[in-house]
Short mmCIF file of C-alpha atoms in Angstrom, two decimals:
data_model
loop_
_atom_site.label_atom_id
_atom_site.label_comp_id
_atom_site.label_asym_id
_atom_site.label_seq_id
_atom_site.Cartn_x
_atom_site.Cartn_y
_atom_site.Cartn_z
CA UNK A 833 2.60 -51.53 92.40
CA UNK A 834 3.06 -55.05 93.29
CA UNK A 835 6.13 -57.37 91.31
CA UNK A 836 6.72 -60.87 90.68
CA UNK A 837 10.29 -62.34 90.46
CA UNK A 838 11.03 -63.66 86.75
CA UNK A 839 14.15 -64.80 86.10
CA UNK A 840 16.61 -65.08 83.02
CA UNK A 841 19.70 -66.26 82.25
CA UNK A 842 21.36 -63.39 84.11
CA UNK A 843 19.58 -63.87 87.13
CA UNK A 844 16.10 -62.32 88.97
CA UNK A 845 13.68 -59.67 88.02
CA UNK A 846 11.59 -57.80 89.46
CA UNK A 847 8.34 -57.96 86.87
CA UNK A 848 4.90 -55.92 87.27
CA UNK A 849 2.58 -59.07 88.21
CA UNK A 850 -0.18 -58.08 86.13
CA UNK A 851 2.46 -57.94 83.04
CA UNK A 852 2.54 -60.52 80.95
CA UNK A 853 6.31 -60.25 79.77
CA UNK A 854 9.52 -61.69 81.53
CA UNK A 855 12.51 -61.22 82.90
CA UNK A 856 14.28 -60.13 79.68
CA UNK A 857 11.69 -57.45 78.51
CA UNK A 858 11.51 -56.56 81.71
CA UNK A 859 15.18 -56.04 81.39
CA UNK A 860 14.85 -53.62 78.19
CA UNK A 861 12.37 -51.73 79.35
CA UNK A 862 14.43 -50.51 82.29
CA UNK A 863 17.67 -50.32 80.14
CA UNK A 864 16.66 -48.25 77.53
CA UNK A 865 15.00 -44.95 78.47
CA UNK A 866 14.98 -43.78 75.36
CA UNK A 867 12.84 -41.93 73.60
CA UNK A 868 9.09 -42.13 73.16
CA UNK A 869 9.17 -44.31 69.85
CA UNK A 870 7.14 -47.80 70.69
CA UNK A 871 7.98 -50.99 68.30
CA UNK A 872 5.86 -50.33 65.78
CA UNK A 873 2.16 -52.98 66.49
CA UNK A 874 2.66 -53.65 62.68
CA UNK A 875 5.50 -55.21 63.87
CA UNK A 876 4.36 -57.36 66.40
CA UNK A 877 1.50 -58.85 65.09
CA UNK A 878 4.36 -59.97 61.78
CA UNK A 879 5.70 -61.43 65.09
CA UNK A 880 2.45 -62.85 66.07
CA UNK A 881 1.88 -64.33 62.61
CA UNK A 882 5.22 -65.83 62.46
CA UNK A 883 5.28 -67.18 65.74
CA UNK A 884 1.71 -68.65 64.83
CA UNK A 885 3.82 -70.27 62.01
CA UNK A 886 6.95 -71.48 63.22
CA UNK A 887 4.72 -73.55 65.93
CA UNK A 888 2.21 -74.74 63.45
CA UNK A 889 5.42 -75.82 60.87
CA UNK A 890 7.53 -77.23 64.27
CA UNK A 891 4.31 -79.36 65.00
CA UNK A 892 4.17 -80.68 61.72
CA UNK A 893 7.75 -81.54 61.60
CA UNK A 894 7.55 -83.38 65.07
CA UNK A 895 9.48 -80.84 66.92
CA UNK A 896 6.62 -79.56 69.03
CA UNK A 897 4.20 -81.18 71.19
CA UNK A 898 0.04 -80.25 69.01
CA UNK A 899 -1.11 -78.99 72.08
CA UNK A 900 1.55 -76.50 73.09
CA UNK A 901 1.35 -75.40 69.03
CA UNK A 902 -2.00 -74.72 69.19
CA UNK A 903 -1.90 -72.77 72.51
CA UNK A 904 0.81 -70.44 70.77
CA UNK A 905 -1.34 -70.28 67.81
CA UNK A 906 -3.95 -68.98 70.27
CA UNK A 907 -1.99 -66.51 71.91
CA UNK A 908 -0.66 -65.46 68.54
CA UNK A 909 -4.63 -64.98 67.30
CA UNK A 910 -5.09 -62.96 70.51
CA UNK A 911 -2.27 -60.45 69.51
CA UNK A 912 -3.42 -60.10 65.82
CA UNK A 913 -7.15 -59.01 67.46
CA UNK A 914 -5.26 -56.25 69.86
CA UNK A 915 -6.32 -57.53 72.80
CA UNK A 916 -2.72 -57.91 73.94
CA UNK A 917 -1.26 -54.68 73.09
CA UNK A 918 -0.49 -53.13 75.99
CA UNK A 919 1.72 -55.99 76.91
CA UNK A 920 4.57 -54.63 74.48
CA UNK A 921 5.92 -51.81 76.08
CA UNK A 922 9.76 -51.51 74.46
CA UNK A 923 10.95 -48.73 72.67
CA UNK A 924 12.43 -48.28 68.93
CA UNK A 925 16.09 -47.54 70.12
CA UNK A 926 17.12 -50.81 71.98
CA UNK A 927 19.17 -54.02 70.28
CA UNK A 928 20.02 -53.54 66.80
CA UNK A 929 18.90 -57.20 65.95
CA UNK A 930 15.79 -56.40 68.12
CA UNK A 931 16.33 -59.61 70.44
CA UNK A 932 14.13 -57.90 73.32
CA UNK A 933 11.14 -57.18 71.11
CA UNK A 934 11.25 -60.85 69.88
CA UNK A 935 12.07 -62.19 73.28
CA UNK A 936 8.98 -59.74 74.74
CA UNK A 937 6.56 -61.82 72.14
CA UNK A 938 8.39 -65.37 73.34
CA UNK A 939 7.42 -64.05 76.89
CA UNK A 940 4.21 -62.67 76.45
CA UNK A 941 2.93 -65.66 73.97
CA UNK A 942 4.52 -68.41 77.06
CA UNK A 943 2.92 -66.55 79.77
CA UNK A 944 -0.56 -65.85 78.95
CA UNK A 945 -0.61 -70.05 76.77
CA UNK A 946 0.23 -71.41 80.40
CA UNK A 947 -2.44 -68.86 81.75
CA UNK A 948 -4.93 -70.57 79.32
CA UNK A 949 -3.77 -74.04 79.90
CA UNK A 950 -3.85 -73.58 83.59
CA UNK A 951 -0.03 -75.25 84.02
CA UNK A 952 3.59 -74.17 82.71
CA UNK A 953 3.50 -76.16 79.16
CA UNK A 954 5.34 -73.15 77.18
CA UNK A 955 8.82 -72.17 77.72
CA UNK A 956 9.73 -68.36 76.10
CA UNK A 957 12.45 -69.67 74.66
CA UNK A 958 12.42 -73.78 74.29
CA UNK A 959 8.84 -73.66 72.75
CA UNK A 960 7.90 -70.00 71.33
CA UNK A 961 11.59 -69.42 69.90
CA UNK A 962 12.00 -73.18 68.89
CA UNK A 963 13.74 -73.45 65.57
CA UNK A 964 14.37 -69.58 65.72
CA UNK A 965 16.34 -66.80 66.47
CA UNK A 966 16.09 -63.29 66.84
CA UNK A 967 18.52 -62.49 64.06
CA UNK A 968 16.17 -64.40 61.53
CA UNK A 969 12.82 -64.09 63.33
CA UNK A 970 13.73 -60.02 62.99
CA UNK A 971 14.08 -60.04 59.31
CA UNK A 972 10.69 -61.98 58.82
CA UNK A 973 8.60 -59.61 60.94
CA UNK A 974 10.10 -57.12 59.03
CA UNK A 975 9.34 -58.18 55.95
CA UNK A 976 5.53 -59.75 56.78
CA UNK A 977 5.10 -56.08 57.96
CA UNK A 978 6.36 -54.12 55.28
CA UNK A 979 4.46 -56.20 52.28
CA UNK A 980 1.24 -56.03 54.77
CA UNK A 981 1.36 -52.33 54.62
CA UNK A 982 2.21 -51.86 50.87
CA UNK A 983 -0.33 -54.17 49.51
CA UNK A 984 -3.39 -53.57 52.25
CA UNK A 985 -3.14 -50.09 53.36
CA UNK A 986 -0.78 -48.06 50.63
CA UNK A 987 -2.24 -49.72 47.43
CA UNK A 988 -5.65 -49.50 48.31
CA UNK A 989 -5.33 -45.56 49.06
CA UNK A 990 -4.03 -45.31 45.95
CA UNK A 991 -6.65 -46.42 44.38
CA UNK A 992 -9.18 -44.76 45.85
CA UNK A 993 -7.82 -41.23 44.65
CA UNK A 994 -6.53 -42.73 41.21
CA UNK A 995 -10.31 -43.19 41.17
CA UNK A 996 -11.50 -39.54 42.01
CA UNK A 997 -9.06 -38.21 40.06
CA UNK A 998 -10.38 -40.23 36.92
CA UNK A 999 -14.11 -38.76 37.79
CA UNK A 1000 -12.75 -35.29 38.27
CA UNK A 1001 -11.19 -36.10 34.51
CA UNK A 1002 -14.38 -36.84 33.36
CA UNK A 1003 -16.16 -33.85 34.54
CA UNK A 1004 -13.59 -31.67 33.14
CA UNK A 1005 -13.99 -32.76 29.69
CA UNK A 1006 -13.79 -30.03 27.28
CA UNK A 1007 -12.33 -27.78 29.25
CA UNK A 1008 -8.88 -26.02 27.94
CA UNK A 1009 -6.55 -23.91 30.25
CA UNK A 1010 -3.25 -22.15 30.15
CA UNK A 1011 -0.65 -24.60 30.52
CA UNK A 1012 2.82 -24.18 32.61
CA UNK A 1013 6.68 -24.51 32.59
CA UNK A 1014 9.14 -23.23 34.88
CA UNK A 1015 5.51 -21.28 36.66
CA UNK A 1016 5.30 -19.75 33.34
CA UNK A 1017 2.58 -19.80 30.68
CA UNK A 1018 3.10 -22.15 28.55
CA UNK A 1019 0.31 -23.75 25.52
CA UNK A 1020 -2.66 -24.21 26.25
CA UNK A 1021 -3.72 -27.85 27.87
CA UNK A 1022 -7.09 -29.18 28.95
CA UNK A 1023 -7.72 -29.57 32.67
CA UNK A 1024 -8.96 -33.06 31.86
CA UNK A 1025 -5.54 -34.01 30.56
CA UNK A 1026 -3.28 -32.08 33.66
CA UNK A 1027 -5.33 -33.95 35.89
CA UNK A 1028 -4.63 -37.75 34.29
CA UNK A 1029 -0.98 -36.70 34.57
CA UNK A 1030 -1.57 -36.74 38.17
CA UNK A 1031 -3.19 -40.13 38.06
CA UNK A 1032 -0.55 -41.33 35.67
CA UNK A 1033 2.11 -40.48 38.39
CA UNK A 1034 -0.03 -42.16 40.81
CA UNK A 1035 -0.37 -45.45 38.69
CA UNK A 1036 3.45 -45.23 37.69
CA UNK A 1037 4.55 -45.26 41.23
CA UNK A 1038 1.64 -48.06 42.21
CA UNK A 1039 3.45 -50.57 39.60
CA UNK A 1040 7.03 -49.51 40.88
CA UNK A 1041 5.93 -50.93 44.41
CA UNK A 1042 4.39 -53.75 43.15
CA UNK A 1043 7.83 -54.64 41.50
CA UNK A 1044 9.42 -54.76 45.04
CA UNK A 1045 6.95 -56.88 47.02
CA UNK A 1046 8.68 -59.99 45.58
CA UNK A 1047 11.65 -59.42 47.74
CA UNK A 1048 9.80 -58.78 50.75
CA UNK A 1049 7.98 -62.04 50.47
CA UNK A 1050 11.19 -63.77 51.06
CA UNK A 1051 11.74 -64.28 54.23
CA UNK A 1052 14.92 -65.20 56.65
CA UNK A 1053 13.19 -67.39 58.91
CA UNK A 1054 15.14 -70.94 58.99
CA UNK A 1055 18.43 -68.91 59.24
CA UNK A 1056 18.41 -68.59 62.53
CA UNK A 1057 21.68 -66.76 64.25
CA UNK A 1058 23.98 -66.45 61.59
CA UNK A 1059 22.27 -67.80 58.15
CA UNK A 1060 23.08 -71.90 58.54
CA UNK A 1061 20.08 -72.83 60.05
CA UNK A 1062 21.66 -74.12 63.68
CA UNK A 1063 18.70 -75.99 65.74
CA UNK A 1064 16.01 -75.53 62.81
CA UNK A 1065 15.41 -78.94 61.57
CA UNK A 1066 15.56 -80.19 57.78
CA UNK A 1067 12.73 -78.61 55.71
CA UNK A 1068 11.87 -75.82 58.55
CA UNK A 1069 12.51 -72.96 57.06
CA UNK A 1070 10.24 -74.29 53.77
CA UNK A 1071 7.45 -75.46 56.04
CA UNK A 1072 7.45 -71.97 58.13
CA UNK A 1073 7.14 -69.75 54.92
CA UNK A 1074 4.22 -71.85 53.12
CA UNK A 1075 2.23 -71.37 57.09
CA UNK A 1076 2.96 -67.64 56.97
CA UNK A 1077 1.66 -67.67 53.47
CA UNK A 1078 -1.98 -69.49 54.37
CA UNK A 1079 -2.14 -67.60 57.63
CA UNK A 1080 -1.21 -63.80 55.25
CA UNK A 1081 -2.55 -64.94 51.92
CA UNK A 1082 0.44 -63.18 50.03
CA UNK A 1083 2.86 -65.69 48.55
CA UNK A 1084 5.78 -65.93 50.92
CA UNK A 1085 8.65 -68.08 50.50
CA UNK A 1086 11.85 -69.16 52.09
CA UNK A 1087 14.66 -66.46 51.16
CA UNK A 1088 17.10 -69.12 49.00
CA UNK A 1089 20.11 -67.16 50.99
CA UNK A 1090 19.49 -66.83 54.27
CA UNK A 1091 23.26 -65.41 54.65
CA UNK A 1092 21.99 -62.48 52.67
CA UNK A 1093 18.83 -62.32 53.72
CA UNK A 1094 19.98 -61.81 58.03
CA UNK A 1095 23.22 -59.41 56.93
CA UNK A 1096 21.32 -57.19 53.91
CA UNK A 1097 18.22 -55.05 54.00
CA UNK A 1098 18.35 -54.30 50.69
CA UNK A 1099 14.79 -55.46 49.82
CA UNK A 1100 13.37 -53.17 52.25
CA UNK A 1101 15.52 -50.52 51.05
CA UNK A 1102 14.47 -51.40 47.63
CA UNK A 1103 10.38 -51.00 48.72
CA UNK A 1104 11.65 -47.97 50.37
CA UNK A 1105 12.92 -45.95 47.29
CA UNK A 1106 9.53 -46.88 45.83
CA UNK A 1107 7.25 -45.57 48.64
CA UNK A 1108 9.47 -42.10 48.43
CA UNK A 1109 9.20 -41.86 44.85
CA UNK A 1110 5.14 -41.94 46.13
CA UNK A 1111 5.69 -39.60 48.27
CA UNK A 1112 7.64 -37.19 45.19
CA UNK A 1113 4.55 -37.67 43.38
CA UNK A 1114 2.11 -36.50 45.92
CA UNK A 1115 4.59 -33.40 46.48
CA UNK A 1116 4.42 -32.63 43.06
CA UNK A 1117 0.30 -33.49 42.76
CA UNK A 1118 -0.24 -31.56 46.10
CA UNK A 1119 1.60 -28.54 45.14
CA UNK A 1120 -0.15 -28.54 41.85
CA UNK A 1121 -3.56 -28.10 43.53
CA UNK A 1122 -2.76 -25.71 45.99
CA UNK A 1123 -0.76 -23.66 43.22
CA UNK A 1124 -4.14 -23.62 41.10
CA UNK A 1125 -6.14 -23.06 44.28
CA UNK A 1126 -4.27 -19.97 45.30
CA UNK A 1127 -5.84 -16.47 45.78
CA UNK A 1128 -8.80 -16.88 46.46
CA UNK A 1129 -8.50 -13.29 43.71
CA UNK A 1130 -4.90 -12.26 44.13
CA UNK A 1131 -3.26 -15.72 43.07
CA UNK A 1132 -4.36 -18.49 40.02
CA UNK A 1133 -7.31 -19.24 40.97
CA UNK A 1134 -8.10 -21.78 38.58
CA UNK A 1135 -9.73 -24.07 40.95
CA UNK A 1136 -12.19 -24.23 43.87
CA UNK A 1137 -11.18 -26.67 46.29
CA UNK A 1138 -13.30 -27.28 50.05
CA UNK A 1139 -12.79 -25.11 52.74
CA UNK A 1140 -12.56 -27.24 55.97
CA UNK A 1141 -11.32 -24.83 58.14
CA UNK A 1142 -10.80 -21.14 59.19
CA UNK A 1143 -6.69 -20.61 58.32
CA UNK A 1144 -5.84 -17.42 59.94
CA UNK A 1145 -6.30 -16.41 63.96
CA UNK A 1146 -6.12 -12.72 62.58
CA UNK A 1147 -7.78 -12.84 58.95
CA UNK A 1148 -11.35 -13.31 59.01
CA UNK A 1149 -12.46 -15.94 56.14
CA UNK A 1150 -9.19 -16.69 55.19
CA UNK A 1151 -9.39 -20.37 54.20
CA UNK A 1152 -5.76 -21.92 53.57
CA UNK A 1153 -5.01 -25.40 51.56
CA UNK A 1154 -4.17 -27.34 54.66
CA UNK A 1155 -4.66 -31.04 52.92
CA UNK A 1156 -2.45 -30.03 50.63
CA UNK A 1157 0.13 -28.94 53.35
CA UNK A 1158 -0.48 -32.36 55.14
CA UNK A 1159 0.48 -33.84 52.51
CA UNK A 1160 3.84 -32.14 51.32
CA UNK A 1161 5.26 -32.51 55.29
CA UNK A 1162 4.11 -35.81 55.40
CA UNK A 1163 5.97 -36.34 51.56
CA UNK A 1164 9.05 -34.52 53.60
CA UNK A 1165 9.06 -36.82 56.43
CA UNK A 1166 9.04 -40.44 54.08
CA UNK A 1167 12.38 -38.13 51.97
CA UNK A 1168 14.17 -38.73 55.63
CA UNK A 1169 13.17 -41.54 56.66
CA UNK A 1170 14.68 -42.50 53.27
CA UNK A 1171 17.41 -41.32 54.00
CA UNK A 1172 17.52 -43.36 57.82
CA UNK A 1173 16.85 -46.50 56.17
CA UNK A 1174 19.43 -45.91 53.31
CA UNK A 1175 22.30 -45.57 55.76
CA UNK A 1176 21.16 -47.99 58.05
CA UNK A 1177 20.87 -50.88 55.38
CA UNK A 1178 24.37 -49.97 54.38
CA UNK A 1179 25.29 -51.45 58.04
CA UNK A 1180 25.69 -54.89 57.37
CA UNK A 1181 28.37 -56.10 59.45
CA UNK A 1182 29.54 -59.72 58.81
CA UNK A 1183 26.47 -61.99 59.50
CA UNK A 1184 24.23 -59.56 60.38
CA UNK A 1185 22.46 -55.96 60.48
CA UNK A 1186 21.93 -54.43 63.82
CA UNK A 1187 20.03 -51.59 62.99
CA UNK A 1188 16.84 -53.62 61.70
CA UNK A 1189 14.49 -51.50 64.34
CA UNK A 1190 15.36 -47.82 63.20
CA UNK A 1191 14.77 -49.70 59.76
CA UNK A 1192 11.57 -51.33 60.85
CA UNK A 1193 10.14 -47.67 62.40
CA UNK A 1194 11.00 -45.55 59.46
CA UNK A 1195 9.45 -47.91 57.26
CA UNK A 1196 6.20 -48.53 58.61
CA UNK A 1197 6.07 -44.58 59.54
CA UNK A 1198 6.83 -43.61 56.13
CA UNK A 1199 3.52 -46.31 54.84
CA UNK A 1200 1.28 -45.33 57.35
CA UNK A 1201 1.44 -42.03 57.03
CA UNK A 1202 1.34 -41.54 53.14
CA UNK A 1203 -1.48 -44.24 53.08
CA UNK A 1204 -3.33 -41.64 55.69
CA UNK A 1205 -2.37 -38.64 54.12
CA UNK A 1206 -3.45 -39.78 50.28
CA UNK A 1207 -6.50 -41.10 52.10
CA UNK A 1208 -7.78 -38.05 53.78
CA UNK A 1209 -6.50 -35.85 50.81
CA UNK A 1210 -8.64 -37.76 48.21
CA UNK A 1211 -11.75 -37.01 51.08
CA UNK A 1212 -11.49 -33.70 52.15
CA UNK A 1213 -9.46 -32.34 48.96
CA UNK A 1214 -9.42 -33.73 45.78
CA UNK A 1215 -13.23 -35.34 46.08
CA UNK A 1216 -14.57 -31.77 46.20
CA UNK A 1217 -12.37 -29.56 43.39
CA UNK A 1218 -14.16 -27.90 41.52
CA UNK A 1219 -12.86 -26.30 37.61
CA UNK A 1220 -13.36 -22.53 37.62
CA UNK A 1221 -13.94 -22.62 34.17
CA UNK A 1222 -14.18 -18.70 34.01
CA UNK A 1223 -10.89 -18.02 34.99
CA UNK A 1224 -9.68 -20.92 33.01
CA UNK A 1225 -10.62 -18.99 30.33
CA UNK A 1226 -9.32 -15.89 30.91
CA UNK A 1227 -5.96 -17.16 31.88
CA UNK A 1228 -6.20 -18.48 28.19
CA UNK A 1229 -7.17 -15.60 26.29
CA UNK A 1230 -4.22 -13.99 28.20
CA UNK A 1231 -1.27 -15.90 27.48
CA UNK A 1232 1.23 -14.67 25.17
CA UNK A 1233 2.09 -18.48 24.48
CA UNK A 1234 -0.75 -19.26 22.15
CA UNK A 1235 1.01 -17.76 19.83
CA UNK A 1236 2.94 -20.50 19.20
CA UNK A 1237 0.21 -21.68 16.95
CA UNK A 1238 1.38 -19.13 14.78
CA UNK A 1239 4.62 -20.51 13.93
CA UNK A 1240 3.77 -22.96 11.28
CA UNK A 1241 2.26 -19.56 9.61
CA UNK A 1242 4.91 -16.95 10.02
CA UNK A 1243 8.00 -18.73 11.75
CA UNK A 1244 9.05 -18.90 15.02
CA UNK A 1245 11.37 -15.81 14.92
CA UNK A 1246 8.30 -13.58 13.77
CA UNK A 1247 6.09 -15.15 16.34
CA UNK A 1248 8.70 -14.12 18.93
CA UNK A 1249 8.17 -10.52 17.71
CA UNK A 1250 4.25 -10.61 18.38
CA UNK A 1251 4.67 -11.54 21.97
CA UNK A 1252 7.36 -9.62 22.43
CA UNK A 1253 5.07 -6.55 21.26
CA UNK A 1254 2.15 -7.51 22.47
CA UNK A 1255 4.09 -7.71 25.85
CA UNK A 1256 5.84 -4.48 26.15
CA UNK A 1257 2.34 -2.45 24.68
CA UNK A 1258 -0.10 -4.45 26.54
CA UNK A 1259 -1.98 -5.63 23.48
CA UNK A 1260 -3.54 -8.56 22.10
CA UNK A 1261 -1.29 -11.11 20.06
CA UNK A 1262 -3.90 -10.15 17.32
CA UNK A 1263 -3.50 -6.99 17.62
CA UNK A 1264 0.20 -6.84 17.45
CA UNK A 1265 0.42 -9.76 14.44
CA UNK A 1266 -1.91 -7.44 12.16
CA UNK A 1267 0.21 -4.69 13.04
CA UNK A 1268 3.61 -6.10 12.41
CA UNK A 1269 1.66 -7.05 8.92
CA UNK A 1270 2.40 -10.70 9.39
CA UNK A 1271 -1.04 -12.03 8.55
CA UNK A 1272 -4.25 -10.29 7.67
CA UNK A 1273 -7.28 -10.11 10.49
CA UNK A 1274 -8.86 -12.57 8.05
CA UNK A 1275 -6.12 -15.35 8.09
CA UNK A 1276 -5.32 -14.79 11.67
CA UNK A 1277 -8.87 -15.76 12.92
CA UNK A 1278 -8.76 -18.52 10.73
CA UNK A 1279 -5.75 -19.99 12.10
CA UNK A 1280 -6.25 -18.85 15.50
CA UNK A 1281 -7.94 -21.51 17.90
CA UNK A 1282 -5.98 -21.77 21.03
CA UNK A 1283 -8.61 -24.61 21.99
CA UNK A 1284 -8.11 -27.21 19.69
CA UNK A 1285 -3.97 -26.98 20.36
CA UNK A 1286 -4.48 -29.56 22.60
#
């Protein structure tokens, strides 16, 4: 491999010469052979868009030279499109305040602007970081990445299975099933209405996130190293959050605090509870289905859903609910990750938090794959379910609950005595009511009609 020498404030590195970082990323690649965990790309095209910003802002506050703004904001446009992305090579577990991820975008954006302008206009640090730091340039990305993900990849899979779910609602109409608590029967309940309790969890935990995206549209940038704005001219910090609005179309704004907003990650800890509580939900909704699902004759068997695969290496035409088990490890996976970015927003130390890329990783992990997951559970899962209406009924007939219609007829301690005897001689709850003498056959087919006790 051949090198070029790049140098930093510590001296000379040796650089790939086809790589378009510096000296410093250089530096962090080599010093932290760690892991397989990558920055996250959400992550650097937040840095692309805010870099995009901060020169665009610095331009129009006379800081920065139009043509070196618009080279950065060309660089930056080249990075949102991907065509850069093997140029950021760091891992996850390096700087706390993720300095070398932002100084790899200074580097890369400086080196290939100059390649573009054909001479050294861009400096890493004098014209990509101007106005910044990495201790408020962090936080931004952060938050630009995390509201990206919630409202353009989470939401939207949410509403694409709220929406099958409300068809398979629909097609279900008028059909009435042996309810459940504690996995025992319980009064009867149509399938139409179990199913829009699923959506209704769904829905629930869509307006939950919703309610956190306004602290993620603050943003730190202006704060620069310790929250008073040192080399950031007067109005910066404004200027830079109404650019990364235009350029992101979500209504981002200047965090009033910028002491709170480098030190405390409580906003993204905040969005966090709300994307586990969506991944509760599709534990719950997921385990419902593949409770119904089970058997295909020895288990529930209330519902049909696609078989997409062969599930045993020993059993022939054994056919397992694999979406569903996606799901419930990916729903597993966001509970840790809650638990990560719980302890590491509680490390706040003075002016700032250094553990903003464990944060940042956990985060966009725990989006990505629950927006995935929900996605390709609604496809190859819920889309196809299909009501086994027989068995529905059956299940009905069978319960020994229905005969809590009878209590408004012959109290609750007499009803107890029908199950119990229809129970212990394997009878029918008519059966063992006419035989107790509680009501005549007559009355108790009158008063009998476990499907309108919904």
């Amino acid at each position: 491999m051949e090198y070029r020498r790049e140098h930093d404030s510590m001296g000379e590195v040796l650089v790939p010469a086809d790589a378009l970082w510096g000296a410093q990323t250089q530096r962090s690649h080599e010093n932290f052979p760690i892991g397989t965990e990558r920055m996250p790309h959400e992550i650097i095209r937040a840095f692309a868009v805010l870099k995009k910003a901060a020169a665009l802002a610095n331009a129009s506050l006379g800081r920065m030279d139009e043509k070196d703004a618009e080279l950065i904001a060309q660089v930056a446009d080249e990075i949102l499109a991907g065509k850069l992305d093997d140029q950021f090579p760091l891992v996850v577990w390096q700087t706390g305040s993720g300095t070398q991820s932002n100084m790899n975008v200074n580097e890369v954006i400086a080196n290939r602007g100059n390649a573009i302008a054909g001479e050294r206009r861009l400096h890493p640090n004098d014209s990509v970081n101007m106005s910044q730091s990495s201790n408020d340039t962090f936080p931004t990305a952060l938050h630009i990445a995390a509201a990206t993900a919630i409202t353009q990849d989470l939401l939207p899979a949410i509403d694409q299975l709220v929406a099958t779910l409300r068809q398979l609602e629909e097609r279900s109409a008028g059909i009435v099933k042996c309810g459940r608590t504690h996995l025992q029967d319980a009064v009867p309940i149509a399938f139409s209405q179990e199913v829009s309790g699923w959506r209704g969890l769904l829905e629930d935990s869509r307006e939950q996130l919703e309610v956190t995206l306004p602290g993620l549209y603050r943003l730190a940038l202006g704060g620069t190293a310790v929250g008073t704005g040192l080399n950031a001219p007067a109005g910066f910090d404004a200027a830079v959050a109404a650019e990364v609005a235009r350029l992101t179309g979500m209504p981002f704004v200047s965090a009033p605090n910028k002491f709170a907003a480098l030190s405390g990650k409580d906003a993204v800890a905040f969005a966090h509870g709300a994307v586990r509580t969506l991944a509760a939900n599709m534990m719950k909704i997921a385990n419902d289905v593949r409770w119904l699902a089970s058997g295909p004759r020895c288990g529930l068997g209330e519902i049909r859903i696609p078989a997409n695969e062969p599930g045993s290496s020993i059993m022939p035409g054994k056919v397992n609910p694999t979406q569903c088990e996606a799901v419930t490890m990916v729903a597993v996976e966001v509970m840790g990750n809650d638990a990560t970015i719980g302890f590491a927003a509680s490390q706040g130390n003075f002016e700032l938090n250094v553990f903003m890329p464990v944060i940042a990783y956990n985060f966009l992990q725990s989006t990505r794959l629950l927006a995935d997951s929900i996605r390709s559970f609604d496809e190859r899962c819920v889309s196809g379910i299909e009501p086994i209406r027989e068995r529905m009924d059956e299940n009905l007939h069978r319960s020994l609950m229905l005969v809590t219609c009878l209590n408004p007829y012959i109290g609750y301690e007499n009803a107890a005595k029908v199950a119990h005897k229809a129970f212990d001689e394997g009878t029918s709850l008519r059966d063992a009511c006419i035989e107790l003498g509680f009501l005549t056959p007559q009355r108790f087919d009158e008063v009998f009609h476990p499907e309108e006790m919904v």
